[in-house]
Short mmCIF file of C-alpha atoms in Angstrom, two decimals:
data_model
loop_
_atom_site.label_atom_id
_atom_site.label_comp_id
_atom_site.label_asym_id
_atom_site.label_seq_id
_atom_site.Cartn_x
_atom_site.Cartn_y
_atom_site.Cartn_z
CA MET A 162 -5.45 20.03 60.72
CA THR A 163 -3.24 22.65 59.20
CA ALA A 164 -4.26 25.09 56.58
CA ASP A 165 -1.73 23.61 54.21
CA SER A 166 -3.68 19.69 54.07
CA SER A 167 -7.25 21.51 53.94
CA GLU A 168 -6.50 23.28 50.44
CA ALA A 169 -8.26 21.36 47.37
CA VAL A 170 -6.17 19.29 45.62
CA PRO A 171 -6.54 19.93 41.75
CA PRO A 172 -8.43 17.69 39.69
CA LYS A 173 -6.24 15.27 37.63
CA LYS A 174 -6.06 15.41 34.49
CA PRO A 175 -7.75 12.66 31.99
CA PHE A 176 -5.16 10.71 32.76
CA LEU A 177 -6.48 7.45 31.01
CA LEU A 178 -7.62 9.38 27.87
CA LYS A 179 -3.83 10.54 27.44
CA ASN A 180 -2.26 6.97 27.94
CA ILE A 181 -4.84 5.56 25.52
CA PHE A 182 -3.64 8.16 22.77
CA LEU A 183 -0.03 7.55 23.70
CA PHE A 184 -0.75 3.74 23.50
CA SER A 185 -2.64 4.26 19.90
CA ARG A 186 0.47 5.95 18.78
CA LEU A 187 2.40 3.27 19.50
CA LEU A 188 0.82 0.50 17.70
CA VAL A 189 1.03 3.04 14.74
CA VAL A 190 5.02 3.00 14.94
CA ILE A 191 4.84 -0.53 15.60
CA ALA A 192 2.96 -1.12 12.38
CA ILE A 193 5.33 1.31 10.61
CA VAL A 194 8.16 -0.97 11.48
CA VAL A 195 6.04 -4.04 10.44
CA LEU A 196 5.78 -2.62 7.33
CA LEU A 197 9.29 -1.24 6.49
CA LEU A 198 10.46 -4.82 7.60
CA ALA A 199 8.23 -6.63 5.22
CA SER A 200 8.78 -4.39 2.46
CA ILE A 201 12.54 -5.43 3.04
CA VAL A 202 11.25 -9.20 3.43
CA VAL A 203 9.51 -9.06 -0.07
CA ILE A 204 12.17 -7.07 -2.25
CA VAL A 205 14.84 -9.37 -0.86
CA THR A 206 12.51 -12.50 -1.87
CA GLY A 207 12.32 -10.50 -5.25
CA PHE A 208 16.30 -10.37 -5.67
CA LEU A 209 16.61 -14.22 -4.66
CA GLN A 210 14.05 -15.15 -7.20
CA LEU A 211 15.92 -13.29 -9.65
CA LEU A 212 19.13 -15.24 -8.58
CA GLU A 213 17.14 -18.37 -8.78
CA ILE A 214 16.30 -17.79 -12.37
CA ILE A 215 19.88 -16.88 -13.64
CA ARG A 216 20.96 -20.23 -11.66
CA VAL A 217 17.80 -22.13 -13.70
CA LEU A 218 18.73 -20.64 -17.12
CA LEU A 219 22.71 -21.30 -16.87
CA HIS A 220 22.01 -24.96 -15.69
CA GLU A 221 18.92 -25.79 -18.08
CA GLY A 222 20.43 -23.28 -20.66
CA ILE A 223 18.32 -20.96 -23.27
CA HIS A 224 17.31 -23.14 -25.74
CA LEU A 225 14.28 -24.22 -24.37
CA GLU A 226 11.34 -23.47 -26.31
CA GLU A 227 10.03 -22.49 -23.11
CA THR A 228 12.74 -20.13 -21.97
CA GLY A 229 10.39 -17.04 -23.49
CA THR A 230 7.36 -18.02 -21.46
CA PHE A 231 9.51 -18.55 -18.28
CA LEU A 232 11.32 -15.15 -18.42
CA ALA A 233 8.31 -13.33 -19.18
CA VAL A 234 6.08 -14.53 -16.42
CA SER A 235 9.17 -14.95 -14.10
CA VAL A 236 10.42 -11.31 -14.59
CA THR A 237 6.88 -10.03 -14.13
CA GLU A 238 6.54 -11.87 -10.96
CA ILE A 239 9.88 -10.26 -9.42
CA ILE A 240 8.11 -7.00 -10.70
CA ASP A 241 5.35 -7.60 -8.73
CA LEU A 242 7.40 -8.45 -5.46
CA TYR A 243 8.93 -5.40 -6.03
CA LEU A 244 5.85 -3.02 -6.73
CA ILE A 245 4.35 -4.85 -3.01
CA GLY A 246 7.56 -4.06 -1.25
CA LEU A 247 7.61 -0.38 -2.84
CA VAL A 248 3.96 -0.02 -1.34
CA LEU A 249 4.70 -1.35 1.70
CA ILE A 250 7.08 1.32 2.12
CA ILE A 251 5.01 4.13 0.71
CA PHE A 252 2.20 3.12 3.41
CA ALA A 253 4.58 3.27 6.02
CA PHE A 254 5.38 6.83 4.65
CA GLY A 255 1.84 7.60 4.59
CA LEU A 256 1.00 6.11 7.97
CA TYR A 257 4.09 8.01 9.95
CA GLN A 258 2.66 11.14 8.03
CA LEU A 259 -0.56 10.79 8.79
CA PHE A 260 -0.40 9.58 12.68
CA ILE A 261 3.34 10.76 13.86
CA ASN A 262 4.88 13.83 11.65
CA PRO A 263 2.69 15.70 9.23
CA ASP A 264 5.49 17.65 8.20
CA ILE A 265 8.12 14.99 6.96
CA ASN A 266 9.84 15.73 3.85
CA VAL A 267 8.55 13.91 1.17
CA PRO A 268 8.62 14.16 -2.73
CA ALA A 269 4.85 15.59 -3.91
CA TRP A 270 3.63 12.39 -5.30
CA MET A 271 4.38 10.42 -1.51
CA GLU A 272 2.23 13.06 0.46
CA THR A 273 -0.64 11.49 2.31
CA THR A 274 -3.06 13.78 3.61
CA SER A 275 -5.97 10.86 4.30
CA LEU A 276 -6.52 7.32 5.04
CA ASP A 277 -8.60 7.13 1.69
CA GLU A 278 -5.51 8.28 -0.21
CA LEU A 279 -3.88 5.05 0.92
CA LYS A 280 -6.69 2.95 0.52
CA VAL A 281 -6.74 4.24 -3.24
CA ARG A 282 -2.75 3.37 -3.21
CA LEU A 283 -3.44 -0.09 -1.82
CA LEU A 284 -6.61 -0.60 -4.35
CA ILE A 285 -4.39 -0.01 -7.36
CA VAL A 286 -1.96 -2.54 -6.13
CA VAL A 287 -4.47 -5.50 -5.60
CA ALA A 288 -5.47 -4.62 -9.46
CA VAL A 289 -1.81 -5.33 -10.61
CA ILE A 290 -1.46 -8.22 -8.35
CA LEU A 291 -4.43 -9.72 -9.48
CA ALA A 292 -3.16 -9.07 -13.86
CA VAL A 293 0.19 -10.55 -12.55
CA MET A 294 -1.87 -13.70 -10.96
CA PHE A 295 -3.94 -14.11 -14.03
CA LEU A 296 -0.75 -13.91 -16.24
CA GLY A 297 1.10 -16.82 -14.13
CA TYR A 298 -2.38 -19.02 -14.81
CA ALA A 299 -2.46 -18.06 -18.45
CA ALA A 300 1.43 -19.15 -19.00
CA SER A 301 0.91 -22.40 -16.81
CA PRO A 302 0.22 -25.44 -18.91
CA ARG A 303 -3.23 -25.82 -17.16
CA ASP A 304 -7.15 -26.56 -18.56
CA GLY A 305 -8.39 -23.83 -20.61
CA ILE A 306 -11.77 -23.97 -18.51
CA PHE A 307 -9.91 -23.37 -15.25
CA ILE A 308 -7.56 -20.61 -16.71
CA ALA A 309 -11.13 -18.99 -18.25
CA GLY A 310 -12.42 -19.17 -14.48
CA VAL A 311 -9.76 -17.84 -12.96
CA GLY A 312 -9.88 -15.33 -15.54
CA ILE A 313 -13.39 -14.28 -14.99
CA ALA A 314 -13.43 -14.10 -11.42
CA ILE A 315 -10.08 -12.14 -11.85
CA ALA A 316 -11.94 -9.86 -14.30
CA ALA A 317 -14.73 -9.56 -12.08
CA VAL A 318 -12.90 -8.26 -9.21
CA MET A 319 -11.00 -5.63 -11.08
CA ILE A 320 -13.79 -4.29 -12.10
CA ALA A 321 -15.11 -3.72 -8.81
CA VAL A 322 -11.53 -2.23 -7.87
CA GLY A 323 -11.69 -0.04 -10.92
CA TYR A 324 -15.52 1.35 -10.25
CA ILE A 325 -14.61 1.73 -6.55
CA LEU A 326 -11.39 3.50 -7.67
CA ARG A 327 -13.31 5.75 -10.13
CA ILE A 328 -15.37 6.85 -7.03
CA ALA A 329 -12.82 7.28 -4.83
CA VAL A 330 -10.60 9.56 -7.23
CA GLY A 331 -13.72 11.52 -8.63
CA SER A 332 -14.77 12.52 -5.40
CA HIS A 333 -10.96 13.45 -4.09
CA TYR A 334 -10.70 15.70 -7.16
CA GLU A 335 -14.45 17.12 -7.12
CA LYS A 336 -13.57 18.05 -3.04
CA LYS A 337 -10.03 19.72 -4.36
CA ARG A 338 -12.03 21.75 -7.16
CA LEU A 339 -14.56 22.83 -4.61
CA GLU A 340 -11.76 23.58 -2.48
CA MET A 341 -10.26 25.94 -5.12
CA GLN A 342 -13.32 27.42 -6.00
CA GLY A 343 -14.06 28.43 -2.55
CA ALA A 344 -10.55 29.81 -2.17
CA HIS A 345 -11.13 31.84 -5.15
CA GLN A 346 -14.04 33.18 -4.23
CA GLU A 347 -12.88 34.31 -0.82
CA LYS A 348 -10.25 36.55 -2.72
CA GLN A 349 -12.48 37.84 -5.19
CA GLY A 350 -14.88 38.99 -2.00
#
């Protein structure tokens, strides 16, 4: 054996851990792309529903008794679709900011510093979606007992969501208050 071959080979770096980390980032990138594609689909669907409403109004006319209710419910559902599409975009940017590049330039209201912030945004949208769903049921010609049951179920879910939001937002503000208080004490000390 020569002196060169007897030298110690340096230990390999944790190759598996590095690959797992890279693979997880790839999964996040895939999730971001899927969220952006889903937002496009949802927003385009809202636009197509608006075109359908216009077609129905032009074909059926606007003199029907139910036109006002039809328009109110339909337009609210379209707004709901746009809201869902925009939330998907906000989630995509939030994931990008959390896992890929935290220094991305976004407006202050879109800044995401934790997964909890994304969860709170999702819960708010769920509450709005439930309210829109109930509006659709209430405006439809269904049995009053059915509508009352749906209303009670949706109200129960919205109360739970509101409670969770209150706790989440309250703890977020308490954490910020304590951080500011600590920073203020450091300046004085």
